[in-house]
Short mmCIF file of C-alpha atoms in Angstrom, two decimals:
data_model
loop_
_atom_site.label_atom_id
_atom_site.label_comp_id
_atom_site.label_asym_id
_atom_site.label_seq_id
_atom_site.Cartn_x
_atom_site.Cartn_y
_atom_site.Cartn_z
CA UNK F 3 0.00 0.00 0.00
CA UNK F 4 1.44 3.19 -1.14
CA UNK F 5 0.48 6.26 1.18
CA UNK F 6 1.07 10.24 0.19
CA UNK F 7 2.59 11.64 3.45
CA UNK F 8 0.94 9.75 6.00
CA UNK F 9 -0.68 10.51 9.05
CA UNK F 10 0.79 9.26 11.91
CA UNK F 11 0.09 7.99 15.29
CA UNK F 12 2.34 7.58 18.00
CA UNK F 13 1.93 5.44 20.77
CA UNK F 14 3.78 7.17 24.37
CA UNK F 15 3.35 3.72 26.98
CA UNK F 16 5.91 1.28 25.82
CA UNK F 17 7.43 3.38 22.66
CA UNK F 18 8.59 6.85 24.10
CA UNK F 19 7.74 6.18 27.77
CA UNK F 20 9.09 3.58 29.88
CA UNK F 21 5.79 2.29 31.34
CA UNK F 22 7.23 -0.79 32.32
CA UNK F 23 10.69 0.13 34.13
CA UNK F 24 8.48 2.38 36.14
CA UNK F 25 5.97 0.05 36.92
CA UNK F 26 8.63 -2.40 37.97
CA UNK F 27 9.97 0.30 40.28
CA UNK F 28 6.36 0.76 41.81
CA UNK F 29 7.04 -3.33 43.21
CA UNK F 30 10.15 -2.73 44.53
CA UNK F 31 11.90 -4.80 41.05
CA UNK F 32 14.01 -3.91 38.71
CA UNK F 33 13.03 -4.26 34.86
CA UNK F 34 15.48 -6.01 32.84
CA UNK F 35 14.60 -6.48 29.58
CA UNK F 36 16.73 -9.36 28.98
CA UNK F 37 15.19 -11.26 31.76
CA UNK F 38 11.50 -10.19 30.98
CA UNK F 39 9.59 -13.25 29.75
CA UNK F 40 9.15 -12.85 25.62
CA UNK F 41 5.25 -12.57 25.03
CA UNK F 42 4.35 -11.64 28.52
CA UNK F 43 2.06 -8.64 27.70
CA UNK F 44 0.32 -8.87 31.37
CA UNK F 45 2.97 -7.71 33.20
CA UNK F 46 0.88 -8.05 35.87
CA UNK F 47 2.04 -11.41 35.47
CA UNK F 48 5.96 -10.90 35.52
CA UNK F 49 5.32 -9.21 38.77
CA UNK F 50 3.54 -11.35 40.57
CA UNK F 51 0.08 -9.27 41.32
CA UNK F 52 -3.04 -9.50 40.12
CA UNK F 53 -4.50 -7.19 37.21
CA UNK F 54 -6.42 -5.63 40.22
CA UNK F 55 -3.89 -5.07 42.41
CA UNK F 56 -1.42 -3.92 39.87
CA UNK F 57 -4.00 -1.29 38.85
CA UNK F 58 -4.37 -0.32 42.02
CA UNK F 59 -1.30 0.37 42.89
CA UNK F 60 -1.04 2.44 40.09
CA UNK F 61 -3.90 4.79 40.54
CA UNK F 62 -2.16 5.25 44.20
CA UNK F 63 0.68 7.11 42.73
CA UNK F 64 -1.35 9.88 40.73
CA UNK F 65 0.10 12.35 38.46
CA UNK F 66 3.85 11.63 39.77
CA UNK F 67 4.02 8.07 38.44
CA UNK F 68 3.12 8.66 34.96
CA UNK F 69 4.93 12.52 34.95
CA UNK F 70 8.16 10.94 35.92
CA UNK F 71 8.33 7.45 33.77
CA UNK F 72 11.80 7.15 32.37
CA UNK F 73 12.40 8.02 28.63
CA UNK F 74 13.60 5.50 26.47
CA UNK F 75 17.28 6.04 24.72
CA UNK F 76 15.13 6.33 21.25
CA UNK F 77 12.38 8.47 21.68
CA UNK F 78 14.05 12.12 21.14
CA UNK F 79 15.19 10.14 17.95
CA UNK F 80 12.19 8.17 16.89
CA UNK F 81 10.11 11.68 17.15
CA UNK F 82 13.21 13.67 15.33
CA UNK F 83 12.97 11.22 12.38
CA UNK F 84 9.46 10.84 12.22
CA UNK F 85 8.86 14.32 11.88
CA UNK F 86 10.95 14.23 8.63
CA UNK F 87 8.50 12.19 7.38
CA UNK F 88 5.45 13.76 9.27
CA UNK F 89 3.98 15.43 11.87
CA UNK F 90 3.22 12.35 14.47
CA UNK F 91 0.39 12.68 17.09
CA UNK F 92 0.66 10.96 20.10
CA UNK F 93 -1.62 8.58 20.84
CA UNK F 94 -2.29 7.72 24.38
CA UNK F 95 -4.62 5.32 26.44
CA UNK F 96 -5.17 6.35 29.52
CA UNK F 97 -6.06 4.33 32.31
CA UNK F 98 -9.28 4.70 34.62
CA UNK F 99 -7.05 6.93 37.00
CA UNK F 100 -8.50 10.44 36.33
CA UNK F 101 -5.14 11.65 37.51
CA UNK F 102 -3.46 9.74 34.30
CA UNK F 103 -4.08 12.22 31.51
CA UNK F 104 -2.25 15.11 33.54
CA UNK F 105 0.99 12.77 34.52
CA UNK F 106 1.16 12.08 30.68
CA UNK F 107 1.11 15.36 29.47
CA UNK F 108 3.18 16.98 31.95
CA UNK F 109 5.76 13.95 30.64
CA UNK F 110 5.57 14.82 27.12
CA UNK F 111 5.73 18.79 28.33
CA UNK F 112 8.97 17.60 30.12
CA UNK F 113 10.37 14.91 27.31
CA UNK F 114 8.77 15.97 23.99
CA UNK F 115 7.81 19.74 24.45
CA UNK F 116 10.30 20.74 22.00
CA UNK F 117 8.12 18.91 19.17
CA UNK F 118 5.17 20.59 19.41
CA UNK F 119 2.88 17.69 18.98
CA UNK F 120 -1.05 17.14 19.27
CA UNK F 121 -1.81 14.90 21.73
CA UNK F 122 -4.92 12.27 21.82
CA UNK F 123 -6.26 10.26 24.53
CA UNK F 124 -8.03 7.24 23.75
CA UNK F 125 -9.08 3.84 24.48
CA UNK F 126 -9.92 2.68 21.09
CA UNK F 127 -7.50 3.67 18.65
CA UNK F 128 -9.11 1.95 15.85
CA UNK F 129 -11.51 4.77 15.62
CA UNK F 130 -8.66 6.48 13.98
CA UNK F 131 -8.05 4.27 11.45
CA UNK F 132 -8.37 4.82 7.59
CA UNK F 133 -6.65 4.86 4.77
CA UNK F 134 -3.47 7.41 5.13
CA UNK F 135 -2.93 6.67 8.38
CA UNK F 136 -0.38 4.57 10.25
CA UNK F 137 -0.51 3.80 14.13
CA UNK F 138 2.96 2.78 15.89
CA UNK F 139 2.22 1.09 18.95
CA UNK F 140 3.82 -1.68 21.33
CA UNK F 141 0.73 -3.39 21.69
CA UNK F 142 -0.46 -5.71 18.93
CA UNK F 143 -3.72 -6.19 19.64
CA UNK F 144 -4.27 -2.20 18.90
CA UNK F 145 -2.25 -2.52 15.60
CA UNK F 146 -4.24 -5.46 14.58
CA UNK F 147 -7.59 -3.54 14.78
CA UNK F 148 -6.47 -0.55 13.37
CA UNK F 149 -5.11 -2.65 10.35
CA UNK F 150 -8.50 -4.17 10.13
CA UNK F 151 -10.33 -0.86 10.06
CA UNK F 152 -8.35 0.41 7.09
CA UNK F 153 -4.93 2.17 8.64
CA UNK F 154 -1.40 0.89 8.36
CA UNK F 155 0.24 -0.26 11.54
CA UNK F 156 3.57 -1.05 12.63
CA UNK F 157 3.99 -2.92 16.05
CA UNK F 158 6.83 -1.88 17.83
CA UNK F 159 9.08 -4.41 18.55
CA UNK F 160 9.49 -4.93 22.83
CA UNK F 161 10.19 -8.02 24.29
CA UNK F 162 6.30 -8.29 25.51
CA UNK F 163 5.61 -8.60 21.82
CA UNK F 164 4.52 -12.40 21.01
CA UNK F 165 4.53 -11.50 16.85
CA UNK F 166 7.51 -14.14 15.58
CA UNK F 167 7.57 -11.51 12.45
CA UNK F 168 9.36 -8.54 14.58
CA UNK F 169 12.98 -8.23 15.06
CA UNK F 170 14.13 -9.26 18.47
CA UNK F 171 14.32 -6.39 20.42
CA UNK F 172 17.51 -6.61 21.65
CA UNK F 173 19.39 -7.02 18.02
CA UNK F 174 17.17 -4.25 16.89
CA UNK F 175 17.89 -0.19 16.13
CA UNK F 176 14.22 0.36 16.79
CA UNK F 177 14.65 3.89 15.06
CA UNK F 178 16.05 1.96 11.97
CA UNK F 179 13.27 -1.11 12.34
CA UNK F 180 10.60 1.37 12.56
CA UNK F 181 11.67 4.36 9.94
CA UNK F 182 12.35 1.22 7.45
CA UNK F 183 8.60 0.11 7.98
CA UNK F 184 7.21 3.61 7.43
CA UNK F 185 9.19 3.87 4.05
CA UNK F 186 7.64 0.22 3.14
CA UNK F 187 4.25 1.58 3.63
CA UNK F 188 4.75 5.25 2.19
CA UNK F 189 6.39 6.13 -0.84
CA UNK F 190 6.66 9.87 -0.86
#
């Protein structure tokens, strides 16, 4: 599928944000992405706690948890480079914690600011979906719908990622993976 400058969404949990390292620090554990079980996408699981608990947990630490997630080595990059291509728009879920939204955007305010970017909170990220439009996101199940709806997705590759197809995230540039996949899908 050939696409004329895309539009493109950018997942923040997972892809920009470290989500997990700073759950894991909520538990008292250290992440280790070497050591995190391939597939695992409940990390719940990897930790021990129930989905409940875990959730809980998180919705204890308010706007500081999610303001002060670490940034991954790539994201100043990945965003750089994609806005050669485009102008991404992050693409956020939130979680029921009405104190979520704010931690997020004071993060990107505090990591991404510099960009200039529209933000968009949503559950269903499908509903964006249509032709011209590509969604870069850590979580499969999102890409698969959007896909299905008529966008272009990319999963990005993370070690909770259970797709055989995706480079193994630690012999991976993700930049490289991911900037190679958007030139696949758009020829500009």
């Amino acid at each position: 599928m050939s696409l004329r400058k895309p539009k493109i969404y950018l997942d923040m949990d997972g892809v920009i944000a470290n989500f997990v390292s700073g759950a894991f620090s909520l538990f008292n554990k250290q992440y280790k992405e070497r050591e995190y079980q391939r597939g695992t996408w409940a990390m719940w699981d990897e930790l021990g706690v129930t989905e409940e608990e875990f959730y809980h947990r998180l919705s204890q630490q308010g706007v500081p948890f999610w303001e002060h997630l670490p940034v991954f080595p790539w994201a100043h990059d990945l965003v750089y480079r994609l806005c050669e291509v485009s102008t991404p728009i992050i693409c956020t879920h939130p979680t029921k914690d009405p104190e979520c939204y704010a931690g997020k955007r004071r993060w990107l305010m505090k990591h991404i600011h510099f960009h200039n970017l529209e933000v968009i909170t949503m559950k269903d990220k499908y509903e964006l979906a249509r032709a011209g439009t590509m969604l870069i996101d850590d979580n499969g199940g999102n890409c698969r719908k959007f896909t299905q709806r008529g966008g272009v997705s990319i999963i990005f590759p993370q070690p909770w990622n259970n797709y055989a197809d995706l480079p193994d995230p630690d012999r991976v540039n993700r930049v490289e993976y991911i900037l190679d996949e958007v030139q696949r899908h758009w020829k500009g």
